[in-house]
JSON list of C-alpha atoms in Angstrom, two decimals:
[
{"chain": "A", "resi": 1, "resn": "UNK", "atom": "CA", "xyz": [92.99, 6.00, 25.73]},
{"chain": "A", "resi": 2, "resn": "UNK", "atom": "CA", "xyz": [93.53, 8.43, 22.63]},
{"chain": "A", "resi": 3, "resn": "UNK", "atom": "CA", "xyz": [91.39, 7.35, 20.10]},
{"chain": "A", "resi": 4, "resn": "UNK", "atom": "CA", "xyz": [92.85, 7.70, 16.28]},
{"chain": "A", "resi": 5, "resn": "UNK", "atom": "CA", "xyz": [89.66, 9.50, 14.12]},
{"chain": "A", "resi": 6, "resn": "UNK", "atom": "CA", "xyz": [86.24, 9.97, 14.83]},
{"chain": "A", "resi": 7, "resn": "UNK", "atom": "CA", "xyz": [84.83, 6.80, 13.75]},
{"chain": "A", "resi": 8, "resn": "UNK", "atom": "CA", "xyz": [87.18, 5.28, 16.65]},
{"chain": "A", "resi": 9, "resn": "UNK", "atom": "CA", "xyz": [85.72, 7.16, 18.98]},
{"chain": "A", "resi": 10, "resn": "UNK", "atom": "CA", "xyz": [82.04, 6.67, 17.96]},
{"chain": "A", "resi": 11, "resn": "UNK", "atom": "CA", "xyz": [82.09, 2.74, 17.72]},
{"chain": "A", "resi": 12, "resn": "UNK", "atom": "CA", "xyz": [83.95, 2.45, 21.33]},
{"chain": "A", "resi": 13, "resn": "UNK", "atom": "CA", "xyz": [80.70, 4.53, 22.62]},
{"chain": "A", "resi": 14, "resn": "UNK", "atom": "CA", "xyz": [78.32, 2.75, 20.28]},
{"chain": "A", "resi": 15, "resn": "UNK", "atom": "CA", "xyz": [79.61, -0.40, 22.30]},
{"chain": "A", "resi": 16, "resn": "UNK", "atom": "CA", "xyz": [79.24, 1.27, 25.93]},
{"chain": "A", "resi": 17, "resn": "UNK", "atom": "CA", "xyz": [75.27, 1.87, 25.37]},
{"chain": "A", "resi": 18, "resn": "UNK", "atom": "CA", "xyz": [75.29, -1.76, 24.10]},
{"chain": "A", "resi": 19, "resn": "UNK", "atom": "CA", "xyz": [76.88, -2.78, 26.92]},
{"chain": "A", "resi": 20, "resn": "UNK", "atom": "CA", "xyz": [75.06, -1.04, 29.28]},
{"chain": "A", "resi": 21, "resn": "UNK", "atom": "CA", "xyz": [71.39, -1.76, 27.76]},
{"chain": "A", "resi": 22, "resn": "UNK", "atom": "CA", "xyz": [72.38, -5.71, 28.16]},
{"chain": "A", "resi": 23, "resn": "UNK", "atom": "CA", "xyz": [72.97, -5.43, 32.15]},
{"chain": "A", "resi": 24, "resn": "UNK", "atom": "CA", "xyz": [69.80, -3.01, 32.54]},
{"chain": "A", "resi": 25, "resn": "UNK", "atom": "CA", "xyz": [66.98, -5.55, 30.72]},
{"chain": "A", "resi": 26, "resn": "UNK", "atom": "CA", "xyz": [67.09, -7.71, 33.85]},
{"chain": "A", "resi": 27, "resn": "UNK", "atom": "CA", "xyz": [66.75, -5.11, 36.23]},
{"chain": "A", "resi": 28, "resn": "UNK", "atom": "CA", "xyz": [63.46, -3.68, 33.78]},
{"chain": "A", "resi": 29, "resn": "UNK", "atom": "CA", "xyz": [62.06, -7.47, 34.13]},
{"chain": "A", "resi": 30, "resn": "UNK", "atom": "CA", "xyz": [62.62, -7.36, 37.77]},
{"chain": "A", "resi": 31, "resn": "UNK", "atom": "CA", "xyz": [60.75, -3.81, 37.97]},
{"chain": "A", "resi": 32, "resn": "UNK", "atom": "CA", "xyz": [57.45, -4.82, 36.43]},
{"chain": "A", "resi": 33, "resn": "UNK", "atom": "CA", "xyz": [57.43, -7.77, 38.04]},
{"chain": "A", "resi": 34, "resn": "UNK", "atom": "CA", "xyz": [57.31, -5.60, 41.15]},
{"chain": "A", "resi": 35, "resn": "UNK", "atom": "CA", "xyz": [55.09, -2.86, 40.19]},
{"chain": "A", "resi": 36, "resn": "UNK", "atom": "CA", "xyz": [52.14, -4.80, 38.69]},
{"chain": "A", "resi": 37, "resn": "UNK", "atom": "CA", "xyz": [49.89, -2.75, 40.61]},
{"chain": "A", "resi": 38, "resn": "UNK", "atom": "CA", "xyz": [50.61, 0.19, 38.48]},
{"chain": "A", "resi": 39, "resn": "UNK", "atom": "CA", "xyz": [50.18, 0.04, 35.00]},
{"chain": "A", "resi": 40, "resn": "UNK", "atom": "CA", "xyz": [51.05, 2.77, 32.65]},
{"chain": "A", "resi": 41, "resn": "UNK", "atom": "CA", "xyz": [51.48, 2.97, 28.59]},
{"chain": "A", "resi": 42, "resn": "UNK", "atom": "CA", "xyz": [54.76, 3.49, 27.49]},
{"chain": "A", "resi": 43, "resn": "UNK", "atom": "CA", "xyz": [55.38, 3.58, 23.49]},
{"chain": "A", "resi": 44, "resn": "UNK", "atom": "CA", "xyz": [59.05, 3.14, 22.23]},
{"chain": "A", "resi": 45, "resn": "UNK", "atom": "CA", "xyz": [58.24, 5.99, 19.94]},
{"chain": "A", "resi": 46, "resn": "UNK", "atom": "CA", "xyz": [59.07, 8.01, 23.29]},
{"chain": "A", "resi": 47, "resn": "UNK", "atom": "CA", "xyz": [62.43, 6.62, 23.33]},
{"chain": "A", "resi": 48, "resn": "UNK", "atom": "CA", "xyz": [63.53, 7.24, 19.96]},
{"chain": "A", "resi": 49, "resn": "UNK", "atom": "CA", "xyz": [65.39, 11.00, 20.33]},
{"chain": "A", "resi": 50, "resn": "UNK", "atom": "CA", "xyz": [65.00, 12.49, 16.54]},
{"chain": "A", "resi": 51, "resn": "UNK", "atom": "CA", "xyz": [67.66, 13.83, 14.87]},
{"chain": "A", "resi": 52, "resn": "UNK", "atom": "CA", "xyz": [68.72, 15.75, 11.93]},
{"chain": "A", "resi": 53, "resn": "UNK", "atom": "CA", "xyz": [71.24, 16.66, 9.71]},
{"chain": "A", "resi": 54, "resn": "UNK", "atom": "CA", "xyz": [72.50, 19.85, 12.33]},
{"chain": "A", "resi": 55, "resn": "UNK", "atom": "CA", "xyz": [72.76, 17.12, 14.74]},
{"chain": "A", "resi": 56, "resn": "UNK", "atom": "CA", "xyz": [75.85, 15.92, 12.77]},
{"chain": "A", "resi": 57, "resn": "UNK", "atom": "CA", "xyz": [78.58, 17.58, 14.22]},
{"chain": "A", "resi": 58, "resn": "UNK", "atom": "CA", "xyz": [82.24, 15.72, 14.13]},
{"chain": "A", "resi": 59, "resn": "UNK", "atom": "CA", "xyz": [83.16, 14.20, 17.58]},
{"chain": "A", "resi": 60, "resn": "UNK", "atom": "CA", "xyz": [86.30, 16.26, 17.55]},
{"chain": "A", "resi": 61, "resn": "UNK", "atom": "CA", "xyz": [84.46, 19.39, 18.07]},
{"chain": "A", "resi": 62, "resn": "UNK", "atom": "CA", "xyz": [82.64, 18.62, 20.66]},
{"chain": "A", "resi": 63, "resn": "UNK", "atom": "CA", "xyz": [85.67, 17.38, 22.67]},
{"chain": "A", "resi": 64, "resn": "UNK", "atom": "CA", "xyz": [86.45, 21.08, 23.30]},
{"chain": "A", "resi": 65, "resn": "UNK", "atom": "CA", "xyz": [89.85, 22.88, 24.02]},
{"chain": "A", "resi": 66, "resn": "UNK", "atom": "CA", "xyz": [90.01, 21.39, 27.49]},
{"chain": "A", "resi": 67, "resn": "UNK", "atom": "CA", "xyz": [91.81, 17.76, 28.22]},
{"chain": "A", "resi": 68, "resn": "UNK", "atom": "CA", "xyz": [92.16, 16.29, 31.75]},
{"chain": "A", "resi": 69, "resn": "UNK", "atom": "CA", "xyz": [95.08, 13.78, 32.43]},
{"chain": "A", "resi": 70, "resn": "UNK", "atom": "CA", "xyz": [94.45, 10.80, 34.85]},
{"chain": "A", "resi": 71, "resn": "UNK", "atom": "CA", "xyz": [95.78, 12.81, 38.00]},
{"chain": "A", "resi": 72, "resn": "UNK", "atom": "CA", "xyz": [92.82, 15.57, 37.11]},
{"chain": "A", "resi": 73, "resn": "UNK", "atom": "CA", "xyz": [95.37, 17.94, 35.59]},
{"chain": "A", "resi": 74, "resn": "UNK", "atom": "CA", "xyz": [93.62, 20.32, 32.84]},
{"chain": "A", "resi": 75, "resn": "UNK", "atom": "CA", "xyz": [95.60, 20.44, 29.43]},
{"chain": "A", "resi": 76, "resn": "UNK", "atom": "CA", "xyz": [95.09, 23.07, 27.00]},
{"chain": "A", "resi": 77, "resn": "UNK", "atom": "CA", "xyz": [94.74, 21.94, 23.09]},
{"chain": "A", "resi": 78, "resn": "UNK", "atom": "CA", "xyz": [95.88, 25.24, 21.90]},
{"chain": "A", "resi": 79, "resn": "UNK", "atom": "CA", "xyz": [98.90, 27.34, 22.48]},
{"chain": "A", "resi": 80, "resn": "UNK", "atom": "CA", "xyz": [98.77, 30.25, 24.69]},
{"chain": "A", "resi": 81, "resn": "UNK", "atom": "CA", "xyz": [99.04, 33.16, 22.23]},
{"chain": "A", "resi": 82, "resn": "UNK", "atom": "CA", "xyz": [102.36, 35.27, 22.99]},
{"chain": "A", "resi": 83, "resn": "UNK", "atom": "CA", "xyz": [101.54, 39.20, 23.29]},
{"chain": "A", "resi": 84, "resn": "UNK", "atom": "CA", "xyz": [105.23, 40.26, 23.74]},
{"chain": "A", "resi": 85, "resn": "UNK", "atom": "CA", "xyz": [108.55, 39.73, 22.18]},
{"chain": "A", "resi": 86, "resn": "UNK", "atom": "CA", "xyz": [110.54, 37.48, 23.89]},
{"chain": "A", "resi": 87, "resn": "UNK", "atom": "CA", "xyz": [113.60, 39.33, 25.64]},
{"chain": "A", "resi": 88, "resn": "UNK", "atom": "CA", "xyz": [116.39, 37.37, 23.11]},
{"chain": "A", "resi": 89, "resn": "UNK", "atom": "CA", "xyz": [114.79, 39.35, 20.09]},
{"chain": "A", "resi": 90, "resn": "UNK", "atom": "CA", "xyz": [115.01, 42.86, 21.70]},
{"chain": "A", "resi": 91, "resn": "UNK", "atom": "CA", "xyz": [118.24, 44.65, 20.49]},
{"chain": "A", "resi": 92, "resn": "UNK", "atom": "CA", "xyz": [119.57, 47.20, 22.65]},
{"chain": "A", "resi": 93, "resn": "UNK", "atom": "CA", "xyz": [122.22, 49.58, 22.33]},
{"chain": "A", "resi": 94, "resn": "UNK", "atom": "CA", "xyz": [124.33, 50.90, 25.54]},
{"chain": "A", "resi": 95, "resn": "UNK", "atom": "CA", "xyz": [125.80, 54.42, 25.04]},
{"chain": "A", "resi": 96, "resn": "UNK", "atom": "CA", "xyz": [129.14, 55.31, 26.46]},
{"chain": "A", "resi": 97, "resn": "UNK", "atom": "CA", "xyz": [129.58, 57.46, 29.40]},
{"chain": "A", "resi": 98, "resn": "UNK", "atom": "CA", "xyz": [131.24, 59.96, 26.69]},
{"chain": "A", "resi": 99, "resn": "UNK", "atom": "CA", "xyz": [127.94, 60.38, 24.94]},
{"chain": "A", "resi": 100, "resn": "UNK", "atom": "CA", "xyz": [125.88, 60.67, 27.64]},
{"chain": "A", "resi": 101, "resn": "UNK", "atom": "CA", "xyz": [127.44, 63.64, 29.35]},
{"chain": "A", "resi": 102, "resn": "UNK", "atom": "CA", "xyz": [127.41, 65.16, 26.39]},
{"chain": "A", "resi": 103, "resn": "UNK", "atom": "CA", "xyz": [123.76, 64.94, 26.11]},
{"chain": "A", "resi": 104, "resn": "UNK", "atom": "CA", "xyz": [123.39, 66.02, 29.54]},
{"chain": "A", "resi": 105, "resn": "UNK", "atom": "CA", "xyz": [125.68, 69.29, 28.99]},
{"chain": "A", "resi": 106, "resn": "UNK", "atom": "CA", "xyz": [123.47, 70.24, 25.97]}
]
């Protein structure tokens, strides 16, 4: 699924925790019900993760430089960088045999 901007990305994830706190409440209701015995305090202010400003980093950087396809093969989002020229732009120049044994007698 390639998402289009950031603000794709972040509401499709915004609705996965949704989703996923609506099919764990049950199972919390079931849990207390079972473990009456032991009572503890939990505030919600525990819950709450702070955040700042620094926090606010664009989702495309924190994707990385790494994608994996469906059949687990790693992609690369940057070109490999190219440390030699490419054999096509080398220019050569073949002496004749005349030339060369001259060089050779001198």
């Amino acid at each position: 699924m390639a998402f289009r901007n950031d603000e794709e990305l972040e509401r499709y994830l915004n609705n996965m925790v949704e989703d996923d706190d609506s099919e764990t409440e049950p199972l919390e209701a079931e849990e207390a019900s079972e473990n009456e015995d032991n009572v503890s305090v939990h505030s919600e202010q525990d819950d709450i993760i702070s955040g700042s400003d620094e926090d606010d980093v664009p989702l495309s950087q924190l994707r990385g430089s790494v994608l994996k396809g469906k059949n687990g093969h790693v992609w690369s989002t940057s070109a490999p960088s190219s440390s030699r020229t490419p054999q096509r732009n080398i220019v050569t120049i073949q002496r004749s045999s005349q030339v060369a044994s001259l060089l050779i007698l001198k």
